[in-house]
Amino acid sequence: EAQVTQNPRYLITVTGKKLTVTCSQNMNHEYMSWYRQDPGLGLRQIYYSMNVEVTDKGDVPEGYKVSRKEKRNFPLILESPSPNQTSLYFCASSRGPMNTEAFFGQGTRLTVV
Amino acid sequence: AQKVTQAQTEISVVEKEDVTLDCVYETRDTTYYLFWYKQPPSGELVFLIRRNSFDEQNEISGRYSWNFQKSTSSFNFTITASQVVDSAVYFCALSEALRSNYQLIWGAGTKLIIKP
């Protein structure tokens, strides 16, 4: 079954404690991205990757890091989380960057206290 | 300036009513793509439709239909004979050829509540 898998689904952490949200896709997609969803704002792109070892910033990259060492995995790293990073996070993958259907993970609800 | 506007924050209708969700977009590109996604209460995002800027044909898929009008920069979504299972947040999104960061630009979403 084609899918994008994110872990964990829910996470409560404290300010400053480094965390990683994993994302893996089994569709051999080249393009992957991370979004955060906040009420009234829709989804905003954090980072994206067009292929292995190729990553770039989206609209709201501050406080986040990513890596793309393998095609299937695209982890999101928060080196020093802060309460304003409390949000719902989605990983997405697609065959191409612009005009193709994006497949989304189940979402990770992160709370930073 | 917001590029994708979903002016209806929340809509509530009784089951079996028809309902239209509005989406107005803004772009200077001649080549772009428009999308609708559904987010049910369980939280996942489900792809519904993609439409490119050169194809203004309306589309119907079962009880769902989409009306794309370039003249008014709108891409509205209608659910006919709504059902409780249609309750969800619906997002309209835009992808532009000239954007360098290859992202979907999302509207704020419309929460649709279908009452039994």
PDB file of N, CA and C in Angstrom, chain B residues 21-77:
ATOM      1  N   LEU B  21     -18.471  25.219  -1.522  1.00  0.00           N
ATOM      2  CA  LEU B  21     -17.331  25.808  -0.829  1.00  0.00           C
ATOM      3  C   LEU B  21     -16.577  26.680  -1.816  1.00  0.00           C
ATOM      4  N   ASP B  22     -16.334  27.906  -1.431  1.00  0.00           N
ATOM      5  CA  ASP B  22     -15.717  28.862  -2.342  1.00  0.00           C
ATOM      6  C   ASP B  22     -14.200  28.883  -2.205  1.00  0.00           C
ATOM      7  N   CYS B  23     -13.543  29.105  -3.337  1.00  0.00           N
ATOM      8  CA  CYS B  23     -12.094  29.269  -3.345  1.00  0.00           C
ATOM      9  C   CYS B  23     -11.747  30.318  -4.395  1.00  0.00           C
ATOM     10  N   VAL B  24     -11.082  31.357  -3.969  1.00  0.00           N
ATOM     11  CA  VAL B  24     -10.616  32.403  -4.880  1.00  0.00           C
ATOM     12  C   VAL B  24      -9.103  32.461  -4.784  1.00  0.00           C
ATOM     13  N   TYR B  25      -8.447  32.503  -5.913  1.00  0.00           N
ATOM     14  CA  TYR B  25      -6.995  32.480  -5.901  1.00  0.00           C
ATOM     15  C   TYR B  25      -6.440  33.696  -6.624  1.00  0.00           C
ATOM     16  N   GLU B  26      -5.171  33.907  -6.415  1.00  0.00           N
ATOM     17  CA  GLU B  26      -4.508  35.065  -6.998  1.00  0.00           C
ATOM     18  C   GLU B  26      -3.156  34.619  -7.521  1.00  0.00           C
ATOM     19  N   THR B  27      -2.893  34.852  -8.799  1.00  0.00           N
ATOM     20  CA  THR B  27      -1.601  34.493  -9.367  1.00  0.00           C
ATOM     21  C   THR B  27      -1.341  35.304 -10.618  1.00  0.00           C
ATOM     22  N   ARG B  28      -0.054  35.505 -10.906  1.00  0.00           N
ATOM     23  CA  ARG B  28       0.321  36.175 -12.157  1.00  0.00           C
ATOM     24  C   ARG B  28       0.821  35.163 -13.181  1.00  0.00           C
ATOM     25  N   ASP B  29       0.959  33.916 -12.735  1.00  0.00           N
ATOM     26  CA  ASP B  29       1.391  32.867 -13.641  1.00  0.00           C
ATOM     27  C   ASP B  29       0.296  32.537 -14.647  1.00  0.00           C
ATOM     28  N   THR B  30       0.709  32.133 -15.832  1.00  0.00           N
ATOM     29  CA  THR B  30      -0.267  31.601 -16.784  1.00  0.00           C
ATOM     30  C   THR B  30      -0.394  30.090 -16.614  1.00  0.00           C
ATOM     31  N   THR B  31       0.631  29.491 -16.025  1.00  0.00           N
ATOM     32  CA  THR B  31       0.598  28.045 -15.765  1.00  0.00           C
ATOM     33  C   THR B  31       0.544  27.815 -14.267  1.00  0.00           C
ATOM     34  N   TYR B  32      -0.502  27.201 -13.818  1.00  0.00           N
ATOM     35  CA  TYR B  32      -0.649  26.911 -12.400  1.00  0.00           C
ATOM     36  C   TYR B  32      -1.606  25.746 -12.228  1.00  0.00           C
ATOM     37  N   TYR B  33      -1.627  25.228 -11.008  1.00  0.00           N
ATOM     38  CA  TYR B  33      -2.480  24.088 -10.692  1.00  0.00           C
ATOM     39  C   TYR B  33      -3.285  24.403  -9.442  1.00  0.00           C
ATOM     40  N   LEU B  34      -4.483  23.937  -9.435  1.00  0.00           N
ATOM     41  CA  LEU B  34      -5.365  24.121  -8.291  1.00  0.00           C
ATOM     42  C   LEU B  34      -5.759  22.755  -7.745  1.00  0.00           C
ATOM     43  N   PHE B  35      -5.862  22.688  -6.448  1.00  0.00           N
ATOM     44  CA  PHE B  35      -6.149  21.431  -5.767  1.00  0.00           C
ATOM     45  C   PHE B  35      -7.239  21.639  -4.714  1.00  0.00           C
ATOM     46  N   TRP B  36      -7.946  20.555  -4.432  1.00  0.00           N
ATOM     47  CA  TRP B  36      -8.781  20.494  -3.238  1.00  0.00           C
ATOM     48  C   TRP B  36      -8.356  19.266  -2.438  1.00  0.00           C
ATOM     49  N   TYR B  37      -8.240  19.472  -1.126  1.00  0.00           N
ATOM     50  CA  TYR B  37      -7.954  18.378  -0.196  1.00  0.00           C
ATOM     51  C   TYR B  37      -9.015  18.375   0.898  1.00  0.00           C
ATOM     52  N   LYS B  38      -9.263  17.197   1.401  1.00  0.00           N
ATOM     53  CA  LYS B  38     -10.216  17.013   2.498  1.00  0.00           C
ATOM     54  C   LYS B  38      -9.459  16.570   3.746  1.00  0.00           C
ATOM     55  N   GLN B  39      -9.792  17.150   4.874  1.00  0.00           N
ATOM     56  CA  GLN B  39      -9.204  16.732   6.139  1.00  0.00           C
ATOM     57  C   GLN B  39     -10.341  16.326   7.081  1.00  0.00           C
ATOM     58  N   PRO B  40     -10.633  15.033   7.164  1.00  0.00           N
ATOM     59  CA  PRO B  40     -11.697  14.566   8.075  1.00  0.00           C
ATOM     60  C   PRO B  40     -11.257  14.716   9.525  1.00  0.00           C
ATOM     61  N   PRO B  41     -12.173  14.489  10.450  1.00  0.00           N
ATOM     62  CA  PRO B  41     -11.838  14.635  11.874  1.00  0.00           C
ATOM     63  C   PRO B  41     -10.642  13.801  12.325  1.00  0.00           C
ATOM     64  N   SER B  42     -10.362  12.715  11.634  1.00  0.00           N
ATOM     65  CA  SER B  42      -9.211  11.884  11.988  1.00  0.00           C
ATOM     66  C   SER B  42      -7.885  12.572  11.688  1.00  0.00           C
ATOM     67  N   GLY B  43      -7.906  13.634  10.877  1.00  0.00           N
ATOM     68  CA  GLY B  43      -6.723  14.477  10.713  1.00  0.00           C
ATOM     69  C   GLY B  43      -5.901  14.309   9.452  1.00  0.00           C
ATOM     70  N   GLU B  44      -6.060  13.207   8.742  1.00  0.00           N
ATOM     71  CA  GLU B  44      -5.227  13.043   7.549  1.00  0.00           C
ATOM     72  C   GLU B  44      -5.706  13.949   6.422  1.00  0.00           C
ATOM     73  N   LEU B  45      -4.877  14.154   5.446  1.00  0.00           N
ATOM     74  CA  LEU B  45      -5.221  14.982   4.298  1.00  0.00           C
ATOM     75  C   LEU B  45      -5.441  14.082   3.095  1.00  0.00           C
ATOM     76  N   VAL B  46      -6.597  14.242   2.483  1.00  0.00           N
ATOM     77  CA  VAL B  46      -6.981  13.369   1.384  1.00  0.00           C
ATOM     78  C   VAL B  46      -7.129  14.194   0.114  1.00  0.00           C
ATOM     79  N   PHE B  47      -6.403  13.808  -0.911  1.00  0.00           N
ATOM     80  CA  PHE B  47      -6.464  14.487  -2.199  1.00  0.00           C
ATOM     81  C   PHE B  47      -7.832  14.263  -2.837  1.00  0.00           C
ATOM     82  N   LEU B  48      -8.433  15.351  -3.376  1.00  0.00           N
ATOM     83  CA  LEU B  48      -9.720  15.232  -4.056  1.00  0.00           C
ATOM     84  C   LEU B  48      -9.595  15.478  -5.549  1.00  0.00           C
ATOM     85  N   ILE B  49      -8.917  16.563  -5.928  1.00  0.00           N
ATOM     86  CA  ILE B  49      -8.856  16.907  -7.341  1.00  0.00           C
ATOM     87  C   ILE B  49      -7.675  17.827  -7.624  1.00  0.00           C
ATOM     88  N   ARG B  50      -7.177  17.751  -8.832  1.00  0.00           N
ATOM     89  CA  ARG B  50      -6.175  18.670  -9.369  1.00  0.00           C
ATOM     90  C   ARG B  50      -6.698  19.194 -10.698  1.00  0.00           C
ATOM     91  N   ARG B  51      -6.516  20.483 -10.916  1.00  0.00           N
ATOM     92  CA  ARG B  51      -6.949  21.095 -12.164  1.00  0.00           C
ATOM     93  C   ARG B  51      -5.842  22.021 -12.646  1.00  0.00           C
ATOM     94  N   ASN B  52      -5.451  21.926 -13.921  1.00  0.00           N
ATOM     95  CA  ASN B  52      -4.436  22.853 -14.413  1.00  0.00           C
ATOM     96  C   ASN B  52      -5.098  24.073 -15.047  1.00  0.00           C
ATOM     97  N   SER B  53      -4.326  25.119 -15.194  1.00  0.00           N
ATOM     98  CA  SER B  53      -4.856  26.419 -15.611  1.00  0.00           C
ATOM     99  C   SER B  53      -5.346  26.430 -17.054  1.00  0.00           C
ATOM    100  N   PHE B  54      -4.999  25.416 -17.813  1.00  0.00           N
ATOM    101  CA  PHE B  54      -5.413  25.394 -19.218  1.00  0.00           C
ATOM    102  C   PHE B  54      -6.680  24.578 -19.433  1.00  0.00           C
ATOM    103  N   ASP B  55      -7.193  24.020 -18.379  1.00  0.00           N
ATOM    104  CA  ASP B  55      -8.362  23.167 -18.491  1.00  0.00           C
ATOM    105  C   ASP B  55      -9.486  23.728 -17.649  1.00  0.00           C
ATOM    106  N   GLU B  56     -10.395  24.446 -18.274  1.00  0.00           N
ATOM    107  CA  GLU B  56     -11.487  25.072 -17.530  1.00  0.00           C
ATOM    108  C   GLU B  56     -12.743  24.219 -17.506  1.00  0.00           C
ATOM    109  N   GLN B  57     -12.643  23.018 -17.978  1.00  0.00           N
ATOM    110  CA  GLN B  57     -13.814  22.144 -17.931  1.00  0.00           C
ATOM    111  C   GLN B  57     -14.185  21.851 -16.493  1.00  0.00           C
ATOM    112  N   ASN B  58     -15.458  21.905 -16.212  1.00  0.00           N
ATOM    113  CA  ASN B  58     -15.913  21.513 -14.889  1.00  0.00           C
ATOM    114  C   ASN B  58     -15.813  20.000 -14.747  1.00  0.00           C
ATOM    115  N   GLU B  59     -15.692  19.574 -13.529  1.00  0.00           N
ATOM    116  CA  GLU B  59     -15.538  18.142 -13.285  1.00  0.00           C
ATOM    117  C   GLU B  59     -16.561  17.662 -12.278  1.00  0.00           C
ATOM    118  N   ILE B  60     -17.043  16.469 -12.531  1.00  0.00           N
ATOM    119  CA  ILE B  60     -18.004  15.847 -11.609  1.00  0.00           C
ATOM    120  C   ILE B  60     -17.481  14.472 -11.236  1.00  0.00           C
ATOM    121  N   SER B  61     -17.526  14.185  -9.953  1.00  0.00           N
ATOM    122  CA  SER B  61     -17.149  12.860  -9.473  1.00  0.00           C
ATOM    123  C   SER B  61     -18.166  12.446  -8.428  1.00  0.00           C
ATOM    124  N   GLY B  62     -19.126  11.689  -8.843  1.00  0.00           N
ATOM    125  CA  GLY B  62     -20.186  11.283  -7.922  1.00  0.00           C
ATOM    126  C   GLY B  62     -20.973  12.481  -7.428  1.00  0.00           C
ATOM    127  N   ARG B  63     -20.976  12.681  -6.121  1.00  0.00           N
ATOM    128  CA  ARG B  63     -21.719  13.820  -5.550  1.00  0.00           C
ATOM    129  C   ARG B  63     -20.882  15.100  -5.539  1.00  0.00           C
ATOM    130  N   TYR B  64     -19.635  14.981  -5.926  1.00  0.00           N
ATOM    131  CA  TYR B  64     -18.727  16.129  -5.898  1.00  0.00           C
ATOM    132  C   TYR B  64     -18.623  16.753  -7.283  1.00  0.00           C
ATOM    133  N   SER B  65     -18.587  18.058  -7.323  1.00  0.00           N
ATOM    134  CA  SER B  65     -18.325  18.737  -8.593  1.00  0.00           C
ATOM    135  C   SER B  65     -17.507  19.993  -8.335  1.00  0.00           C
ATOM    136  N   TRP B  66     -16.752  20.371  -9.359  1.00  0.00           N
ATOM    137  CA  TRP B  66     -15.875  21.528  -9.231  1.00  0.00           C
ATOM    138  C   TRP B  66     -16.104  22.462 -10.399  1.00  0.00           C
ATOM    139  N   ASN B  67     -16.149  23.747 -10.096  1.00  0.00           N
ATOM    140  CA  ASN B  67     -16.386  24.782 -11.091  1.00  0.00           C
ATOM    141  C   ASN B  67     -15.167  25.697 -11.128  1.00  0.00           C
ATOM    142  N   PHE B  68     -14.422  25.619 -12.222  1.00  0.00           N
ATOM    143  CA  PHE B  68     -13.196  26.408 -12.369  1.00  0.00           C
ATOM    144  C   PHE B  68     -13.499  27.554 -13.331  1.00  0.00           C
ATOM    145  N   GLN B  69     -13.357  28.784 -12.863  1.00  0.00           N
ATOM    146  CA  GLN B  69     -13.603  29.941 -13.712  1.00  0.00           C
ATOM    147  C   GLN B  69     -12.412  30.887 -13.638  1.00  0.00           C
ATOM    148  N   LYS B  70     -11.625  30.917 -14.694  1.00  0.00           N
ATOM    149  CA  LYS B  70     -10.452  31.798 -14.729  1.00  0.00           C
ATOM    150  C   LYS B  70     -10.865  33.262 -14.712  1.00  0.00           C
ATOM    151  N   SER B  71     -12.001  33.586 -15.296  1.00  0.00           N
ATOM    152  CA  SER B  71     -12.427  34.992 -15.370  1.00  0.00           C
ATOM    153  C   SER B  71     -12.622  35.604 -13.990  1.00  0.00           C
ATOM    154  N   THR B  72     -13.000  34.765 -13.038  1.00  0.00           N
ATOM    155  CA  THR B  72     -13.206  35.249 -11.665  1.00  0.00           C
ATOM    156  C   THR B  72     -12.177  34.685 -10.705  1.00  0.00           C
ATOM    157  N   SER B  73     -11.180  33.967 -11.240  1.00  0.00           N
ATOM    158  CA  SER B  73     -10.134  33.340 -10.408  1.00  0.00           C
ATOM    159  C   SER B  73     -10.747  32.522  -9.283  1.00  0.00           C
ATOM    160  N   SER B  74     -11.679  31.683  -9.660  1.00  0.00           N
ATOM    161  CA  SER B  74     -12.343  30.882  -8.639  1.00  0.00           C
ATOM    162  C   SER B  74     -12.331  29.403  -9.006  1.00  0.00           C
ATOM    163  N   PHE B  75     -12.332  28.603  -7.989  1.00  0.00           N
ATOM    164  CA  PHE B  75     -12.333  27.146  -8.159  1.00  0.00           C
ATOM    165  C   PHE B  75     -13.208  26.579  -7.053  1.00  0.00           C
ATOM    166  N   ASN B  76     -14.507  26.645  -7.262  1.00  0.00           N
ATOM    167  CA  ASN B  76     -15.466  26.296  -6.217  1.00  0.00           C
ATOM    168  C   ASN B  76     -15.822  24.821  -6.239  1.00  0.00           C
ATOM    169  N   PHE B  77     -16.177  24.332  -5.091  1.00  0.00           N
ATOM    170  CA  PHE B  77     -16.411  22.901  -4.865  1.00  0.00           C
ATOM    171  C   PHE B  77     -17.837  22.726  -4.344  1.00  0.00           C
TER     172      PHE B  77
END
